[in-house]
Coordinates of C-alpha atoms and ligand atoms in Angstrom, one line a residue:
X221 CA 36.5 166.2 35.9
X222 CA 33.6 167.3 37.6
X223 CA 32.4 165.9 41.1
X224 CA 28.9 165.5 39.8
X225 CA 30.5 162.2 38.1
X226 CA 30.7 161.3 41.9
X227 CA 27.1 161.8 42.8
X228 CA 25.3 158.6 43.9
X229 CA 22.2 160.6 44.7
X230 CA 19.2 157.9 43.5
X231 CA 21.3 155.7 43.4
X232 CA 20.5 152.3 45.7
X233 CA 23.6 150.1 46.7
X234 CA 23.9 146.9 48.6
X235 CA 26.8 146.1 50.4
X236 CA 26.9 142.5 51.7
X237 CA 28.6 142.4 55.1
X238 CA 28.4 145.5 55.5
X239 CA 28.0 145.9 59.4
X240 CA 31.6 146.7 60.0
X241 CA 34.8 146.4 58.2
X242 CA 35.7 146.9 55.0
X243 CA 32.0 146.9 54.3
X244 CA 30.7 149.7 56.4
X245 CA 33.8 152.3 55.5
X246 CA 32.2 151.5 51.5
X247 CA 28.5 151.9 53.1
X248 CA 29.5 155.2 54.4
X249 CA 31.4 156.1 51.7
X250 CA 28.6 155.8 49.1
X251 CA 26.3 157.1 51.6
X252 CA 28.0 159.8 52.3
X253 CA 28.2 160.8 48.0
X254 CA 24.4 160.4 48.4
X255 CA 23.5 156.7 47.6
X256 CA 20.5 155.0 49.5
X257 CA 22.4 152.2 51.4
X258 CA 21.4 148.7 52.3
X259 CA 23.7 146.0 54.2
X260 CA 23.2 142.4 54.6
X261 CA 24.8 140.1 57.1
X262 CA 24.4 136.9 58.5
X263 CA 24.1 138.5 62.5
X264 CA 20.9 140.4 63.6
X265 CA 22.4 141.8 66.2
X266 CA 25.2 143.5 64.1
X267 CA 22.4 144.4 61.3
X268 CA 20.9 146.6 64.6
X269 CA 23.7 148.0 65.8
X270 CA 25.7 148.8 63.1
X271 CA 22.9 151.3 62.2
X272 CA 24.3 153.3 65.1
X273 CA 27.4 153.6 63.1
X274 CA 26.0 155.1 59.9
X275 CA 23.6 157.2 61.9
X276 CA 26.7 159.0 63.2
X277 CA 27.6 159.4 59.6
X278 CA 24.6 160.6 58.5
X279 CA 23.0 157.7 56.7
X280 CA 19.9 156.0 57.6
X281 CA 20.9 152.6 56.2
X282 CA 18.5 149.6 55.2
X283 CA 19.3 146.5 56.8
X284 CA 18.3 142.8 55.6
X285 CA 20.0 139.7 57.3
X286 CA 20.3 137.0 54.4
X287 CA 23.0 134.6 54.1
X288 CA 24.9 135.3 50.7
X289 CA 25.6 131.4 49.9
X290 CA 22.0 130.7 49.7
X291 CA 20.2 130.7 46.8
X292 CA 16.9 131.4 48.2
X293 CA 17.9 133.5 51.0
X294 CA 19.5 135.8 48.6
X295 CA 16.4 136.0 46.3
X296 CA 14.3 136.2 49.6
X297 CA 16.8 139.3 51.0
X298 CA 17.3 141.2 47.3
X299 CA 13.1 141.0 46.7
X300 CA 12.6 142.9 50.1
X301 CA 15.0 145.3 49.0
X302 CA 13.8 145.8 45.4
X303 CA 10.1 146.2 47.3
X304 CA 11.0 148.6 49.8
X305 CA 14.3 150.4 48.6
X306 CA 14.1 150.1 45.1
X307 CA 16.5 147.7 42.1
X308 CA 19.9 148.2 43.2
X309 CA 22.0 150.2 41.0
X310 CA 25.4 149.4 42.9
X311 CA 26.8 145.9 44.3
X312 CA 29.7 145.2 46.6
X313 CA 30.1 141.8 47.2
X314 CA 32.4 142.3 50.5
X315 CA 31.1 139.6 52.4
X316 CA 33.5 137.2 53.1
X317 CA 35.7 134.6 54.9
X318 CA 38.9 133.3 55.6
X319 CA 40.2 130.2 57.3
X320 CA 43.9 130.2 57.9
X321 CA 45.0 126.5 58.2
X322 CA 47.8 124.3 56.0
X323 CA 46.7 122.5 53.6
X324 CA 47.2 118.8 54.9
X325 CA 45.4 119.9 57.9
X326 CA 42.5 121.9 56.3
X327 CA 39.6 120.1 56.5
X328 CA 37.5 119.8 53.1
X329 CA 34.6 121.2 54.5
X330 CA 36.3 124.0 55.6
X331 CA 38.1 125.0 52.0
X332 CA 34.1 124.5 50.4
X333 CA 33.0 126.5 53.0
X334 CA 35.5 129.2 52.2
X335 CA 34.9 129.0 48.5
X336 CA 31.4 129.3 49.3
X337 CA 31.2 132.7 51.3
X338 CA 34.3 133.9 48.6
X339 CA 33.6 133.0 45.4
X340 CA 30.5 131.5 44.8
X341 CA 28.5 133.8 46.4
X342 CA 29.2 136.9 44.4
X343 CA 27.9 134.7 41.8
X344 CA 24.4 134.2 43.6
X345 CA 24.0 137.2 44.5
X346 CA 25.3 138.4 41.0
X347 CA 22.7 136.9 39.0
X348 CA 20.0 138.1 41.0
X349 CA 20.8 141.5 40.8
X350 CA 22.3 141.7 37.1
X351 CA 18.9 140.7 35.1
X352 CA 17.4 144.4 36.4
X353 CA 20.5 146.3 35.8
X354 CA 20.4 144.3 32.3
X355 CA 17.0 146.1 31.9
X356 CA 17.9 149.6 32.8
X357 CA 21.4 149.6 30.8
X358 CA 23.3 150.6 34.0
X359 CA 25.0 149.0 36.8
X360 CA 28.1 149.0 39.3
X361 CA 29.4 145.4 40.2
X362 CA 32.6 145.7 42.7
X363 CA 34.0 142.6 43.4
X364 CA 35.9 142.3 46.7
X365 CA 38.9 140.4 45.8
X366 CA 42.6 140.5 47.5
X367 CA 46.4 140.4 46.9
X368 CA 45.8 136.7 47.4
X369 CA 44.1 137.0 44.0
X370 CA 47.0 136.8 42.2
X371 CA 49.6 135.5 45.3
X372 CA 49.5 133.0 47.3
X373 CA 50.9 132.2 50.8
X374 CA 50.9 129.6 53.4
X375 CA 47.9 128.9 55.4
X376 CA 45.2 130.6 53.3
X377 CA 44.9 128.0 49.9
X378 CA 41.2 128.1 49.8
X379 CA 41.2 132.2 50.7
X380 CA 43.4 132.0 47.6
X381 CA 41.3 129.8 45.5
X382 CA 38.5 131.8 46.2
X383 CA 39.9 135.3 45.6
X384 CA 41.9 133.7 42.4
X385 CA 38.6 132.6 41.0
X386 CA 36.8 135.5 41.7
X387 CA 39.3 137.7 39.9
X388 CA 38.0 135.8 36.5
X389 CA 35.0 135.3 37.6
X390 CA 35.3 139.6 37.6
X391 CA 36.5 139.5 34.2
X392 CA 34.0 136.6 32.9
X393 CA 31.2 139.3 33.9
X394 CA 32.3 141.8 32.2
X395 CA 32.5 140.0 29.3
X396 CA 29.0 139.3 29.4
X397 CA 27.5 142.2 31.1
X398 CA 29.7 145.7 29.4
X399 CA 27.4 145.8 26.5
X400 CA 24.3 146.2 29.3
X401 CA 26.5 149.6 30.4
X402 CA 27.6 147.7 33.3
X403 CA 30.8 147.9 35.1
X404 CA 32.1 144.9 36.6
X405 CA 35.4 145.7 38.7
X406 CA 37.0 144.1 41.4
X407 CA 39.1 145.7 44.1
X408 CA 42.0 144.4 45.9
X409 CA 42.9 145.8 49.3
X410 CA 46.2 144.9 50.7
X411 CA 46.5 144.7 54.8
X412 CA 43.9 146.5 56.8
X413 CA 43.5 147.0 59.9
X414 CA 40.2 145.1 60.2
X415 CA 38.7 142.3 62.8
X416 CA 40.2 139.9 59.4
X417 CA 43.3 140.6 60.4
X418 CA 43.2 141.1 63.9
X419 CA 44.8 137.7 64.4
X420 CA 48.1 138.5 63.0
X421 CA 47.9 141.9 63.3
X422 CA 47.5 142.3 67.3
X423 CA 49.5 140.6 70.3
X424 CA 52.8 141.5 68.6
X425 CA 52.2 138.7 66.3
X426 CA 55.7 138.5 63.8
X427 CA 53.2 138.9 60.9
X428 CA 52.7 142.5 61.9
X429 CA 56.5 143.4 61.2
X430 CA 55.9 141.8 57.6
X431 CA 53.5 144.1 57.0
X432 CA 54.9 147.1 58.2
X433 CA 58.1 145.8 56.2
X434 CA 57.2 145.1 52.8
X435 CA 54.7 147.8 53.0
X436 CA 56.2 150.7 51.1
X437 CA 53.7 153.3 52.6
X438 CA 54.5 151.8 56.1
X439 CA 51.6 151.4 57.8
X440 CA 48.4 148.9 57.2
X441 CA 45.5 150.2 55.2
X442 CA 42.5 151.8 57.4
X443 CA 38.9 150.2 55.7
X444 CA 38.3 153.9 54.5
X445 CA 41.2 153.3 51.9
X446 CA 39.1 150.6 50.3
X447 CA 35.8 152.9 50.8
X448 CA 37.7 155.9 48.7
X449 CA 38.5 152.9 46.0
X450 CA 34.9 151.6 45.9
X451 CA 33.8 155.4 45.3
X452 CA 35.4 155.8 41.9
X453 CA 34.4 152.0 40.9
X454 CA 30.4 153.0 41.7
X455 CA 30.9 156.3 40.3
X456 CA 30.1 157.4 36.3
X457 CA 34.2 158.4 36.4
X458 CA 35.0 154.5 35.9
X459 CA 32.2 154.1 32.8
X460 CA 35.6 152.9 30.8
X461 CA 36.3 150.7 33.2
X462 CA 36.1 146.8 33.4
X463 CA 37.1 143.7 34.1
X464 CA 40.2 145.8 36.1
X465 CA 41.4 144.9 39.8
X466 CA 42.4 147.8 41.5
X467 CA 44.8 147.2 43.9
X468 CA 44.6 149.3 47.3
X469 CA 47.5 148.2 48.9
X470 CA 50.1 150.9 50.1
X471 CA 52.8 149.4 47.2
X472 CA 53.3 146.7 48.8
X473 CA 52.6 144.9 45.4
X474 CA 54.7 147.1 43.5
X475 CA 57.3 146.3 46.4
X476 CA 60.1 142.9 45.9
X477 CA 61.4 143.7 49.4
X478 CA 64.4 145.1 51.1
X479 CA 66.4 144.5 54.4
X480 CA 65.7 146.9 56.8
X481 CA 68.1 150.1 56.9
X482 CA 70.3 148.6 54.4
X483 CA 69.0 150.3 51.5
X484 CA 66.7 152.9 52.8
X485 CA 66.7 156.5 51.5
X486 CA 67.5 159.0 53.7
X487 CA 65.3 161.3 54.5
Ligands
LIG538 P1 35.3 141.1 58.2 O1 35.5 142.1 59.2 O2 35.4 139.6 58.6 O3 33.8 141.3 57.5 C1 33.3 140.3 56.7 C2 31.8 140.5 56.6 O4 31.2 139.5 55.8 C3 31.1 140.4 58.0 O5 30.2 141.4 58.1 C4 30.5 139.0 57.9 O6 29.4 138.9 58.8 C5 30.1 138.9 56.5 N1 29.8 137.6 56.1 C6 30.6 136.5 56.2 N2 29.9 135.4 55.7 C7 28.6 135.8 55.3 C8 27.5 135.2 54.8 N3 27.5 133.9 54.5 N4 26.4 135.9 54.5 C9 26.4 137.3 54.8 N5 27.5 137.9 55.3 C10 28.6 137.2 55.6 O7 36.2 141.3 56.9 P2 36.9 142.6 56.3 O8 38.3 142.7 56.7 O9 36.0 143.8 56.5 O10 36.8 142.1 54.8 C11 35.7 142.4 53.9 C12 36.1 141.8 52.6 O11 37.4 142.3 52.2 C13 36.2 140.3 52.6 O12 35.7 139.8 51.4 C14 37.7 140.1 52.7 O13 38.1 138.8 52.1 C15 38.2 141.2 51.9 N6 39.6 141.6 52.1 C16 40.0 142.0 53.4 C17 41.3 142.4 53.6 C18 41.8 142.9 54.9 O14 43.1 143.0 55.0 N7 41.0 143.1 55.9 C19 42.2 142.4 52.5 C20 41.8 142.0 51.2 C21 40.5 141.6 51.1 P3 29.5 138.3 60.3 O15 30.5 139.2 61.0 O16 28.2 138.4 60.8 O17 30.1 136.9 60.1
LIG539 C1 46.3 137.0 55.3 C2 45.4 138.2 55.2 C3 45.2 138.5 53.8 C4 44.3 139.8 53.7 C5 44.1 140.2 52.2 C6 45.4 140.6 51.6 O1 46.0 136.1 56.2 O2 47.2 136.9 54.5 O3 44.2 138.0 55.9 O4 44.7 137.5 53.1 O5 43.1 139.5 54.2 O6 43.4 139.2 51.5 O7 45.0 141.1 50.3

């Protein structure tokens, strides 16, 4: 295989939320295989200094604050891009939310609000960009879905909802969009260590040992994990591939459970 398949040189991608996180480690990532970068978010003061960040990696990244549940403000956001930058040949819709309340005390607004951020705006921001990849016969569209995609768990029903319907809603564009030479995937990153999941992550919080127990690699995912995924999804090695979910978990889906030092190999 050779690396030029991973050469994003003249390439243009636009991550949404993409001043830290998961996004950034994919800004970089891309960056760093030569792709001009642009990142969205909702914060002006994390659109300036998250340039900082990719400065230090080398990347002089494009920055547009637009709010990706807005119709108009993505339009608005993707035509200054399209006019400075150029039609973007790669999208990661990363941006996204999570509200971790039961579901008898989950306010309504609150699970809209969630499917809004989650699941409808990959949509929006989706059919703005897909009608000039549909003209050049070539795109990248990574969706940034989750293990709660196909699980669910208590507390996060409309994270799950969302993620859920945006694993179809992965698949529905592929129908659609393959025969435009356009790659719809999503990805699905397991637990990483990211301000996400700093709630149950940090403060010795039990949910912590959960992790580190039914994750077979034993650790939680670093946001470079998901950028080495979102590589080979924007990259011409995955032109075969569509309408796939790769997971980027550390086993833990391939993982039923065990007890602790009951059955553990040893070393
Ligand atoms: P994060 O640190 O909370 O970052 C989410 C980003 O989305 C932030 O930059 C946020 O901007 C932006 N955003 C939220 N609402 C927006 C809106 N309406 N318009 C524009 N930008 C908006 O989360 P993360 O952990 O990096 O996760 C990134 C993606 O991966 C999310 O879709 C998440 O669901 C998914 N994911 C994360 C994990 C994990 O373990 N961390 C696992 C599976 C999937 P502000 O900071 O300004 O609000
Ligand atoms: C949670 C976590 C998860 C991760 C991720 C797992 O509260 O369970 O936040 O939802 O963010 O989605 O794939």
């Amino acid at each position: 295989m050779s690396a030029e398949l991973f050469n994003l040189t003249g390439k243009v991608a636009l991550v949404t939320g993409g001043t830290h996180g998961i996004g950034m480690a994919i800004g970089i990532t891309l960056g760093k295989a030569g792709a001009k970068i642009c990142v969205n978010d909702l914060n002006e003061e994390k659109l300036e200094s998250c340039k900082t960040e990719y400065q230090k990696a080398g990347i002089d990244v494009f920055t547009v604050k637009f709010d990706v549940t807005d119709e108009a403000d993505v339009d608005r956001g993707i035509s200054i891009i399209e006019k400075e930058v150029g039609t973007i040949d790669i999208l990661v819709n990363n941006a996204g939310i999570i509200k971790r309340i039961p579901i008898l005390d989950m306010p309504v607004a609150d699970f809209k609000q969630v499917i809004d951020v989650d699941l409808v705006a990959p949509l929006i921001v989706s059919k703005r960009v897909a009608p000039n990849m549909i003209k050049k016969r070539s795109g990248k569209i990574i969706n940034m879905c989750s293990m709660m995609s196909i699980y669910g768990r208590n507390t996060v029903s409309a994270y799950a909802a969302a993620k859920g319907g945006l694993k179809l809603l992965t698949a529905n564009m592929c129908c659609e969009w393959a025969k435009y030479n356009i790659q719809v995937n999503g990805i699905g990153p397991g637990y990483i260590a990211t301000s996400q999941t700093a709630p149950i992550r940090e403060g010795n919080h039990p949910f912590n040992d959960l992790v580190m127990m039914r994750t077979p690699a034993g650790r939680w995912g670093e946001p470079e994990d998901v950028g080495n995924a979102a590589m080979f999804l924007a990259s011409q090695a995955s032109n075969f591939v569509n309408g796939h979910i790769l997971f980027v978990d550390g086993g833990i889906l391939a993982n039923f459970g065990y007890v602790k030092g009951e059955n553990e190999i040893p070393e």
